[in-house]
Tab-separated table of C-alpha atoms (C1' of nucleotides) in Angstrom:
chain	number	residue	atom	x	y	z
A	29	MET	CA	10.310	30.897	27.135
A	30	ALA	CA	7.011	29.978	28.712
A	31	SER	CA	7.112	28.517	32.191
A	32	VAL	CA	5.850	24.999	32.849
A	33	GLU	CA	2.738	26.405	34.457
A	34	GLU	CA	2.041	28.552	31.448
A	35	ILE	CA	2.437	25.616	29.074
A	36	PHE	CA	0.074	23.437	31.094
A	37	GLU	CA	-2.334	26.298	31.603
A	38	ARG	CA	-2.477	27.036	27.920
A	39	TYR	CA	-3.006	23.364	27.173
A	40	LEU	CA	-5.912	23.137	29.579
A	41	SER	CA	-7.534	26.207	28.164
A	42	SER	CA	-7.101	24.974	24.601
A	43	ARG	CA	-10.253	25.545	22.704
A	44	ILE	CA	-9.299	23.389	19.772
A	45	PHE	CA	-9.555	19.810	21.005
A	46	LYS	CA	-12.581	18.150	22.424
A	47	ASP	CA	-10.928	14.733	22.490
A	48	ARG	CA	-7.441	14.552	21.026
A	49	GLU	CA	-7.204	10.771	21.498
A	50	LYS	CA	-9.602	10.231	18.631
A	51	LEU	CA	-6.905	11.221	16.184
A	52	LEU	CA	-4.179	8.943	17.481
A	53	PRO	CA	-3.140	6.129	15.144
A	54	ASP	CA	-4.177	3.219	17.376
A	55	TYR	CA	-7.707	4.434	17.993
A	56	VAL	CA	-10.301	2.225	16.365
A	57	PRO	CA	-13.550	4.126	15.891
A	58	GLU	CA	-16.983	2.597	16.441
A	59	GLU	CA	-17.720	3.091	12.797
A	60	LEU	CA	-15.468	2.422	9.839
A	61	PRO	CA	-16.914	4.269	6.861
A	62	HIS	CA	-16.455	2.847	3.358
A	63	ARG	CA	-15.238	-0.505	4.624
A	64	ASP	CA	-18.640	-2.225	5.018
A	65	GLU	CA	-17.871	-4.682	2.280
A	66	GLN	CA	-14.576	-5.741	3.876
A	67	ILE	CA	-16.107	-5.941	7.343
A	68	ARG	CA	-18.925	-8.133	6.074
A	69	ARG	CA	-16.598	-10.445	4.230
A	70	LEU	CA	-14.186	-10.861	7.106
A	71	ALA	CA	-17.063	-11.465	9.504
A	72	THR	CA	-18.484	-14.109	7.164
A	73	VAL	CA	-15.176	-15.922	7.019
A	74	LEU	CA	-14.624	-15.838	10.762
A	75	ALA	CA	-18.178	-16.620	11.836
A	76	PRO	CA	-17.700	-20.427	11.984
A	77	ALA	CA	-15.500	-19.829	15.019
A	78	LEU	CA	-18.669	-19.061	16.974
A	79	VAL	CA	-19.850	-22.634	16.679
A	80	GLY	CA	-16.434	-24.075	17.331
A	81	SER	CA	-15.319	-24.816	13.818
A	82	ARG	CA	-12.045	-23.517	12.528
A	83	PRO	CA	-12.395	-20.517	10.173
A	84	SER	CA	-10.397	-20.481	6.954
A	85	ASN	CA	-7.105	-18.668	7.017
A	86	VAL	CA	-7.397	-15.184	5.580
A	87	PHE	CA	-4.997	-13.122	3.617
A	88	ILE	CA	-5.494	-9.374	3.550
A	89	TYR	CA	-3.913	-7.078	0.979
A	90	GLY	CA	-4.004	-3.327	0.797
A	91	LEU	CA	-1.735	-0.301	0.761
A	92	THR	CA	-0.817	1.501	3.999
A	93	GLY	CA	-3.635	3.395	5.600
A	94	THR	CA	-6.478	1.562	3.889
A	95	GLY	CA	-7.952	0.305	7.140
A	96	LYS	CA	-6.672	-3.275	7.128
A	97	THR	CA	-5.585	-3.324	10.734
A	98	ALA	CA	-8.538	-1.307	11.955
A	99	VAL	CA	-11.085	-3.548	10.235
A	100	THR	CA	-9.364	-6.703	11.472
A	101	LYS	CA	-9.240	-5.521	15.065
A	102	TYR	CA	-12.796	-4.271	14.836
A	103	VAL	CA	-14.212	-7.562	13.579
A	104	LEU	CA	-12.146	-9.667	15.966
A	105	ARG	CA	-13.236	-7.608	18.926
A	106	LYS	CA	-16.879	-8.137	18.034
A	107	LEU	CA	-16.235	-11.809	17.484
A	108	ARG	CA	-14.636	-12.228	20.867
A	109	GLU	CA	-17.556	-10.490	22.555
A	110	LYS	CA	-20.054	-12.784	20.884
A	111	ALA	CA	-18.009	-15.900	21.473
A	112	ARG	CA	-17.653	-15.389	25.206
A	113	ALA	CA	-14.085	-16.563	25.713
A	114	ARG	CA	-14.326	-19.572	23.444
A	115	VAL	CA	-12.492	-17.621	20.787
A	116	GLU	CA	-9.413	-15.516	21.340
A	117	TYR	CA	-7.046	-13.648	19.125
A	118	VAL	CA	-3.429	-12.503	19.259
A	119	TYR	CA	-2.191	-9.563	17.287
A	120	ILE	CA	1.462	-9.720	16.291
A	121	ASN	CA	3.130	-6.988	14.337
A	122	CYS	CA	5.905	-8.440	12.226
A	123	ARG	CA	7.609	-5.128	11.670
A	124	GLN	CA	8.466	-4.876	15.346
A	125	ASN	CA	8.897	-8.635	15.664
A	126	ASN	CA	10.696	-9.096	12.405
A	127	THR	CA	12.371	-12.461	12.879
A	128	SER	CA	11.048	-15.993	13.054
A	129	TYR	CA	12.221	-16.254	16.601
A	130	ARG	CA	10.598	-13.063	17.808
A	131	VAL	CA	7.223	-13.871	16.277
A	132	LEU	CA	7.138	-17.262	17.940
A	133	ALA	CA	8.365	-15.789	21.206
A	134	GLU	CA	5.568	-13.223	21.038
A	135	LEU	CA	3.039	-15.970	20.474
A	136	ALA	CA	4.491	-17.955	23.367
A	137	LYS	CA	4.260	-14.926	25.606
A	138	TYR	CA	0.588	-14.597	24.808
A	139	LEU	CA	0.055	-18.255	25.661
A	140	GLY	CA	1.749	-17.728	28.988
A	141	VAL	CA	4.741	-19.837	28.088
A	142	LYS	CA	8.124	-18.704	29.266
A	143	VAL	CA	10.544	-18.133	26.425
A	144	PRO	CA	13.789	-16.155	26.644
A	145	PHE	CA	14.161	-13.416	24.076
A	146	THR	CA	17.156	-15.142	22.533
A	147	GLY	CA	19.209	-18.262	22.854
A	148	LEU	CA	16.814	-21.112	22.176
A	149	ALA	CA	16.679	-23.192	19.044
A	150	LEU	CA	13.645	-22.405	16.885
A	151	GLY	CA	12.419	-25.977	17.159
A	152	GLU	CA	12.379	-25.688	20.920
A	153	VAL	CA	10.235	-22.542	20.811
A	154	MET	CA	7.851	-24.275	18.428
A	155	LYS	CA	7.524	-27.166	20.870
A	156	ARG	CA	6.703	-24.821	23.710
A	157	VAL	CA	4.160	-22.923	21.645
A	158	LEU	CA	2.502	-26.209	20.791
A	159	ARG	CA	2.344	-27.240	24.429
A	160	GLY	CA	0.953	-23.857	25.423
A	161	LEU	CA	-1.756	-24.129	22.804
A	162	GLU	CA	-2.847	-27.571	23.912
A	163	ARG	CA	-3.185	-26.353	27.448
A	164	LYS	CA	-5.431	-23.477	26.339
A	165	LYS	CA	-8.089	-25.609	24.701
A	166	ARG	CA	-9.270	-22.714	22.603
A	167	MET	CA	-9.977	-21.471	19.169
A	168	LEU	CA	-7.153	-19.026	18.562
A	169	ILE	CA	-6.903	-16.567	15.726
A	170	VAL	CA	-3.393	-15.352	15.076
A	171	VAL	CA	-3.063	-12.039	13.280
A	172	LEU	CA	0.273	-11.430	11.600
A	173	ASP	CA	0.367	-7.801	10.554
A	174	GLU	CA	2.948	-6.534	8.043
A	175	ILE	CA	3.812	-10.145	7.429
A	176	ASP	CA	6.024	-9.316	4.444
A	177	ASN	CA	8.679	-8.006	6.839
A	178	LEU	CA	8.988	-11.466	8.283
A	179	VAL	CA	9.152	-13.499	5.111
A	180	LYS	CA	11.518	-11.296	3.165
A	181	ARG	CA	14.223	-11.539	5.807
A	182	ASN	CA	13.734	-14.963	7.278
A	183	GLY	CA	11.932	-17.108	4.758
A	184	ASP	CA	8.654	-18.731	5.556
A	185	ASP	CA	9.573	-21.421	8.079
A	186	VAL	CA	7.382	-19.944	10.803
A	187	LEU	CA	4.491	-19.545	8.411
A	188	TYR	CA	4.918	-23.135	7.368
A	189	PHE	CA	4.890	-24.192	10.989
A	190	LEU	CA	1.813	-22.141	11.816
A	191	SER	CA	-0.122	-23.149	8.737
A	192	ARG	CA	0.194	-26.833	9.593
A	193	ILE	CA	-0.021	-26.476	13.321
A	194	ASN	CA	-3.538	-27.879	13.509
A	195	GLU	CA	-2.299	-31.280	12.454
A	196	GLN	CA	-0.415	-31.475	15.720
A	197	LEU	CA	-3.169	-30.097	17.915
A	198	GLU	CA	-6.013	-31.979	19.553
A	199	LYS	CA	-7.660	-29.652	22.005
A	200	SER	CA	-7.078	-26.328	20.291
A	201	ARG	CA	-7.430	-24.877	16.806
A	202	VAL	CA	-5.553	-22.075	15.117
A	203	SER	CA	-6.566	-19.782	12.274
A	204	LEU	CA	-4.276	-17.283	10.635
A	205	ILE	CA	-4.888	-13.807	9.367
A	206	GLY	CA	-1.976	-12.436	7.357
A	207	ILE	CA	-1.891	-8.741	6.554
A	208	THR	CA	0.440	-7.119	4.052
A	209	ASN	CA	0.772	-3.973	2.008
A	210	ASP	CA	3.037	-5.664	-0.483
A	211	LEU	CA	0.823	-6.789	-3.322
A	212	LYS	CA	3.460	-9.094	-4.772
A	213	PHE	CA	4.076	-10.726	-1.431
A	214	MET	CA	2.574	-14.107	-2.280
A	215	GLU	CA	5.305	-14.768	-4.835
A	216	PHE	CA	7.873	-15.156	-2.079
A	217	LEU	CA	6.005	-17.989	-0.455
A	218	ASP	CA	6.419	-21.712	-0.631
A	219	ALA	CA	3.541	-23.228	-2.621
A	220	ARG	CA	2.214	-25.172	0.356
A	221	VAL	CA	2.155	-22.126	2.590
A	222	LYS	CA	0.579	-20.139	-0.189
A	223	SER	CA	-2.375	-22.448	-0.605
A	224	SER	CA	-2.915	-22.753	3.110
A	225	LEU	CA	-2.635	-19.083	3.922
A	226	GLY	CA	-4.656	-17.934	0.955
A	227	GLU	CA	-7.801	-19.936	1.660
A	228	GLU	CA	-9.600	-16.625	1.657
A	229	GLU	CA	-8.359	-13.350	0.258
A	230	LEU	CA	-9.496	-9.844	0.987
A	231	VAL	CA	-8.441	-6.743	-0.872
A	232	PHE	CA	-8.602	-3.261	0.574
A	233	PRO	CA	-8.699	-0.637	-2.164
A	234	PRO	CA	-7.265	2.801	-1.367
A	235	TYR	CA	-9.662	5.521	-0.293
A	236	ASN	CA	-10.343	8.281	-2.761
A	237	ALA	CA	-10.363	11.953	-1.825
A	238	ILE	CA	-14.115	12.052	-1.259
A	239	GLN	CA	-14.093	9.049	1.028
A	240	LEU	CA	-11.153	10.444	2.956
A	241	GLU	CA	-13.029	13.692	3.416
A	242	ASP	CA	-15.968	11.798	4.771
A	243	ILE	CA	-13.824	9.863	7.227
A	244	LEU	CA	-11.983	12.964	8.375
A	245	GLU	CA	-15.238	14.843	8.752
A	246	LYS	CA	-16.635	12.199	11.072
A	247	ARG	CA	-13.462	11.946	13.088
A	248	ALA	CA	-13.085	15.703	13.322
A	249	ARG	CA	-16.541	15.954	14.846
A	250	GLU	CA	-15.393	13.669	17.674
A	251	ALA	CA	-11.999	15.223	18.166
A	252	PHE	CA	-12.490	18.963	17.757
A	253	ASN	CA	-14.690	21.601	19.209
A	254	GLU	CA	-17.174	23.026	16.810
A	255	GLY	CA	-15.983	25.561	14.284
A	256	VAL	CA	-12.269	25.382	15.013
A	257	LEU	CA	-11.417	24.045	11.578
A	258	GLU	CA	-11.135	26.733	8.965
A	259	PRO	CA	-13.239	25.845	5.928
A	260	GLY	CA	-11.254	23.821	3.411
A	261	VAL	CA	-8.896	22.299	5.955
A	262	ILE	CA	-10.361	18.829	5.641
A	263	LYS	CA	-10.508	19.077	1.883
A	264	ARG	CA	-6.837	20.016	1.764
A	265	VAL	CA	-5.765	17.208	4.088
A	266	ALA	CA	-7.831	14.692	2.126
A	267	ALA	CA	-6.322	15.871	-1.138
A	268	ILE	CA	-2.762	15.451	0.151
A	269	ALA	CA	-3.450	11.961	1.469
A	270	ALA	CA	-5.327	10.949	-1.656
A	271	ARG	CA	-2.226	11.710	-3.645
A	272	GLN	CA	-0.266	9.414	-1.326
A	273	ASN	CA	-2.210	6.297	-2.371
A	274	GLY	CA	-5.250	7.210	-0.290
A	275	ASP	CA	-3.396	6.744	2.962
A	276	CYS	CA	-5.857	7.471	5.756
A	277	ARG	CA	-3.315	7.111	8.516
A	278	LEU	CA	-1.305	9.898	6.919
A	279	ALA	CA	-4.425	12.042	6.644
A	280	LEU	CA	-5.171	11.681	10.355
A	281	ASP	CA	-1.510	12.313	11.133
A	282	ILE	CA	-1.521	15.570	9.239
A	283	LEU	CA	-4.780	16.696	10.776
A	284	LEU	CA	-3.506	16.011	14.290
A	285	LYS	CA	-0.197	17.712	13.629
A	286	ALA	CA	-1.874	20.753	12.118
A	287	ALA	CA	-4.115	21.065	15.153
A	288	ASP	CA	-1.146	20.661	17.483
A	289	ILE	CA	0.706	23.401	15.687
A	290	ALA	CA	-2.306	25.682	15.859
A	291	ASP	CA	-2.662	24.886	19.545
A	292	ARG	CA	0.996	25.568	20.231
A	293	GLU	CA	0.740	28.901	18.475
A	294	GLY	CA	-2.267	29.750	20.581
A	295	SER	CA	-4.351	30.138	17.459
A	296	PRO	CA	-8.092	29.692	17.973
A	297	ARG	CA	-8.545	27.949	14.650
A	298	VAL	CA	-6.724	25.445	12.481
A	299	THR	CA	-5.907	27.083	9.169
A	300	LEU	CA	-4.737	25.919	5.768
A	301	ALA	CA	-1.297	27.288	6.595
A	302	HIS	CA	-1.167	24.988	9.609
A	303	VAL	CA	-1.945	22.043	7.360
A	304	ASP	CA	0.905	22.842	5.006
A	305	LYS	CA	3.290	23.301	7.890
A	306	ALA	CA	2.175	19.986	9.353
A	307	ARG	CA	2.730	18.143	6.099
A	308	GLN	CA	6.248	19.502	5.767
A	309	GLU	CA	7.085	18.755	9.353
A	310	ILE	CA	5.856	15.173	9.136
A	311	GLU	CA	7.810	14.555	5.992
A	312	LYS	CA	10.947	16.030	7.497
A	313	ASN	CA	10.653	14.246	10.840
A	314	LEU	CA	10.130	10.971	9.074
A	315	THR	CA	13.348	11.202	7.103
A	316	ILE	CA	15.350	12.613	10.000
A	317	ASP	CA	14.219	9.799	12.264
A	318	VAL	CA	15.138	7.183	9.699
A	319	ILE	CA	18.567	8.694	9.140
A	320	LYS	CA	19.318	9.034	12.833
A	321	THR	CA	18.881	5.336	13.474
A	322	MET	CA	20.909	4.119	10.506
A	323	PRO	CA	24.214	2.288	11.063
A	324	LEU	CA	27.414	4.200	10.371
A	325	HIS	CA	28.244	2.829	6.937
A	326	VAL	CA	24.724	3.435	5.715
A	327	LYS	CA	25.005	7.017	6.893
A	328	LEU	CA	28.340	7.365	5.138
A	329	THR	CA	26.842	6.030	1.935
A	330	LEU	CA	23.989	8.487	2.157
A	331	ALA	CA	26.513	11.222	2.860
A	332	ALA	CA	28.318	10.267	-0.342
A	333	VAL	CA	25.117	10.643	-2.343
A	334	TYR	CA	24.460	13.924	-0.603
A	335	LEU	CA	27.907	15.296	-1.421
A	336	LEU	CA	27.762	14.245	-5.060
A	337	THR	CA	24.354	15.869	-5.365
A	338	ARG	CA	25.623	19.068	-3.844
A	339	ARG	CA	28.585	19.099	-6.191
A	340	GLY	CA	26.062	19.116	-8.992
A	341	VAL	CA	26.964	15.743	-10.497
A	342	LYS	CA	24.361	14.949	-13.121
A	343	THR	CA	24.279	11.138	-13.150
A	344	ILE	CA	25.459	9.501	-9.964
A	345	THR	CA	26.489	5.849	-10.302
A	346	THR	CA	27.332	3.082	-7.850
A	347	GLY	CA	31.039	3.373	-8.629
A	348	MET	CA	31.079	7.085	-7.926
A	349	ILE	CA	29.293	6.600	-4.656
A	350	TYR	CA	31.769	3.944	-3.635
A	351	ASP	CA	34.737	6.192	-4.401
A	352	THR	CA	33.272	9.105	-2.472
A	353	TYR	CA	32.351	6.790	0.355
A	354	LYS	CA	35.907	5.453	0.572
A	355	ASP	CA	37.116	9.014	0.676
A	356	LEU	CA	34.865	9.850	3.621
A	357	VAL	CA	35.725	6.670	5.449
A	358	THR	CA	39.473	7.159	5.327
A	359	ARG	CA	38.981	10.685	6.566
A	360	VAL	CA	37.570	9.332	9.834
A	361	GLY	CA	40.126	6.545	9.897
A	362	ILE	CA	37.743	3.604	9.516
A	363	GLU	CA	38.142	0.613	7.203
A	364	PRO	CA	35.774	0.751	4.229
A	365	VAL	CA	33.382	-2.107	3.527
A	366	THR	CA	33.354	-3.789	0.118
A	367	GLN	CA	31.548	-2.505	-2.934
A	368	ARG	CA	29.287	-5.540	-2.801
A	369	ARG	CA	28.053	-4.420	0.569
A	370	ILE	CA	27.565	-0.826	-0.579
A	371	SER	CA	25.529	-2.176	-3.468
A	372	ASP	CA	23.162	-3.659	-0.889
A	373	VAL	CA	23.228	-0.486	1.172
A	374	ILE	CA	22.140	1.474	-1.871
A	375	ASN	CA	19.185	-0.859	-2.223
A	376	GLU	CA	18.349	-0.392	1.436
A	377	LEU	CA	18.403	3.383	1.062
A	378	ASP	CA	16.208	3.043	-1.997
A	379	MET	CA	13.668	1.012	-0.064
A	380	LEU	CA	13.670	3.568	2.720
A	381	GLY	CA	12.739	6.127	0.092
A	382	LEU	CA	15.749	8.324	0.804
A	383	ILE	CA	17.263	7.814	-2.614
A	384	ASN	CA	16.061	6.694	-5.982
A	385	ALA	CA	18.042	3.951	-7.672
A	386	ARG	CA	17.400	2.254	-10.979
A	387	VAL	CA	19.516	-0.067	-13.084
A	388	VAL	CA	20.572	1.437	-16.353
A	389	SER	CA	22.767	0.111	-19.114
A	390	MET	CA	25.220	2.546	-20.569
A	391	GLY	CA	26.283	0.184	-23.308
A	392	ARG	CA	29.997	0.079	-23.744
A	393	TYR	CA	30.366	1.923	-20.478
A	394	GLY	CA	28.813	-0.829	-18.457
A	395	ARG	CA	25.723	-1.537	-16.558
A	396	THR	CA	25.155	0.234	-13.276
A	397	LYS	CA	22.632	1.974	-11.112
A	398	VAL	CA	21.794	5.609	-11.537
A	399	ILE	CA	21.058	7.164	-8.193
A	400	SER	CA	19.457	10.398	-7.136
A	401	LEU	CA	18.542	11.855	-3.787
A	402	SER	CA	14.781	11.702	-3.282
A	403	ALA	CA	14.582	13.061	0.244
A	404	SER	CA	14.952	16.811	0.583
A	405	VAL	CA	18.551	17.986	0.802
A	406	LYS	CA	17.745	19.883	3.940
A	407	SER	CA	16.334	16.955	5.927
A	408	VAL	CA	19.238	14.757	4.881
A	409	GLU	CA	21.624	17.420	6.054
A	410	GLU	CA	19.806	17.702	9.345
A	411	GLY	CA	19.502	13.973	9.854
A	412	LEU	CA	23.167	13.353	9.209
A	413	SER	CA	24.427	16.207	11.322
A	414	GLU	CA	22.829	14.632	14.403
A	415	ASP	CA	25.725	12.202	14.218
A	416	LEU	CA	28.969	13.470	15.627
A	417	ILE	CA	31.178	11.534	13.237
A	418	MET	CA	29.153	12.660	10.234
A	419	LYS	CA	29.360	16.207	11.408
A	420	THR	CA	33.158	16.168	11.332
A	421	VAL	CA	33.243	14.323	8.020
A	422	LEU	CA	30.899	16.729	6.292
A	423	GLY	CA	32.295	19.697	8.136
A	424	ASN	CA	35.619	19.819	6.302
A	425	THR	CA	34.163	18.901	2.945
A	426	HIS	CA	33.361	22.468	2.209
B	28	DA	C1'	27.422	-9.487	-35.225
B	29	DA	C1'	30.640	-9.651	-31.654
B	30	DT	C1'	32.686	-7.496	-27.886
B	31	DC	C1'	33.196	-5.888	-23.443
B	32	DC	C1'	32.331	-2.515	-19.716
B	33	DA	C1'	30.767	-1.764	-14.881
B	34	DC	C1'	28.511	-3.132	-12.413
B	35	DA	C1'	23.985	-6.286	-10.529
B	36	DG	C1'	23.014	-9.466	-7.443
B	37	DG	C1'	22.990	-14.774	-5.960
B	38	DA	C1'	25.292	-18.232	-2.783
B	39	DA	C1'	27.896	-19.486	0.837
B	40	DG	C1'	30.609	-18.516	4.498
B	41	DT	C1'	32.820	-15.819	8.631
B	42	DG	C1'	32.998	-13.577	13.032
B	43	DC	C1'	30.655	-11.452	16.435
B	44	DT	C1'	26.792	-10.617	19.933
B	45	DG	C1'	23.858	-12.058	23.389
B	46	DG	C1'	21.943	-15.414	24.972
B	47	DG	C1'	20.491	-20.343	25.913
B	48	DC	C1'	21.069	-25.632	27.833
B	49	DG	C1'	22.857	-29.657	30.591
C	13	DC	C1'	32.101	-25.054	31.754
C	14	DG	C1'	31.771	-26.085	26.866
C	15	DC	C1'	28.904	-26.201	23.171
C	16	DC	C1'	24.722	-24.671	20.691
C	17	DC	C1'	21.413	-21.226	18.755
C	18	DA	C1'	19.584	-17.096	15.878
C	19	DG	C1'	20.556	-12.884	13.813
C	20	DC	C1'	23.433	-9.356	11.924
C	21	DA	C1'	26.798	-7.031	9.128
C	22	DC	C1'	29.945	-8.138	6.262
C	23	DT	C1'	33.279	-10.761	2.875
C	24	DT	C1'	34.584	-13.817	-0.951
C	25	DC	C1'	33.654	-15.653	-5.060
C	26	DC	C1'	30.823	-15.817	-8.456
C	27	DT	C1'	27.787	-15.687	-12.841
C	28	DG	C1'	24.847	-12.640	-15.585
C	29	DT	C1'	23.726	-8.859	-18.728
C	30	DG	C1'	21.888	-4.343	-21.901
C	31	DG	C1'	23.425	-2.083	-25.313
C	32	DA	C1'	27.126	1.548	-27.332
C	33	DT	C1'	31.092	0.758	-29.603
C	34	DT	C1'	34.154	-1.702	-32.539
DNA sequence: AATCCACAGGAAGTGCTGGGCG
DNA sequence: CGCCCAGCACTTCCTGTGGATT
């Protein structure tokens, strides 16, 4: 075991990083390669704000890691500089603030209006937001990132409110920018919200391997000392990310992790082996983190799938999972939830990417879902065993 | 061609939490 | 204090259905 001094000392003498910050996910670089088209279009749409006229609402589509958030922040920052305080923007992430109430509360907080984090009626929060806006006397651009999280759970009442808010405002104006990685998102919306929100649409295509390489190359020059990357490292990282729908965030994640691993090992260079290790570790940590934070019955359901898989069952169905689940539950002395609920839980696990579920008709033998584990058996095992109850349940099941 | 399985998944409601407001 | 609010995990009750078997 290295002493604290040794750890710090080694970190300071690291010859790998020049500026590690440049690889962190919230860093927005001064240059966004291969997004000129999107930057130009967004700037064109927002430009009217400079002369005090309300820009059209914008809707931005694109898979994760295609630069949607980065481009939006980039353009808005420039806009605010040029506009000299006449234009402001709020950025609200709807994955963290995933209810109608929380989004409005976040907006209120930005406006300097006091709103408790629970307890009020929605209408009351809307009133306060309105009052806060009038007091501001500004052009405000509201960015709702990962907006699909909001609508799928809560419906579009907040969106409806926001999209018609200008009718109730005299001294201020509001424009909306909605960002989503769900391409079918618009279908969920009320027609009126749809037409209002989709005044302008912007699509962010995924990066291909060559573009990713280019981006990584530029970023690596800022973040690393010269010559620390073994040849082929960037190509490998780009290739992995390109396979994952051209996800640039993932690419930067892997690169950072690989460098961290190399650093920790005291290696003077980042090698291809480090990249592979980083990819595995990221994948594993992701699933373990998800599993750790799941509620008990979801964990038990996943455990049921895990057990059936380990027993070598060929086609796992909803009914089988429910039976195994009930078995596990009674073993810990808890009341089982209904099959209806487990049916939903299975869908949740599917969406989290931990399992793979698809509806299949087996004719005479009914219509059900066929489920398979899609996360690695090992990470599931590890994720579940962090839970004390799960540990005992799985412990005496062989 | 009709049947019927084993669920899917919608709708509505309940009970609880953690907080309002007057 | 009593009543109201949003959100959540869950229940109850329900209708719908693809296709192998009869």
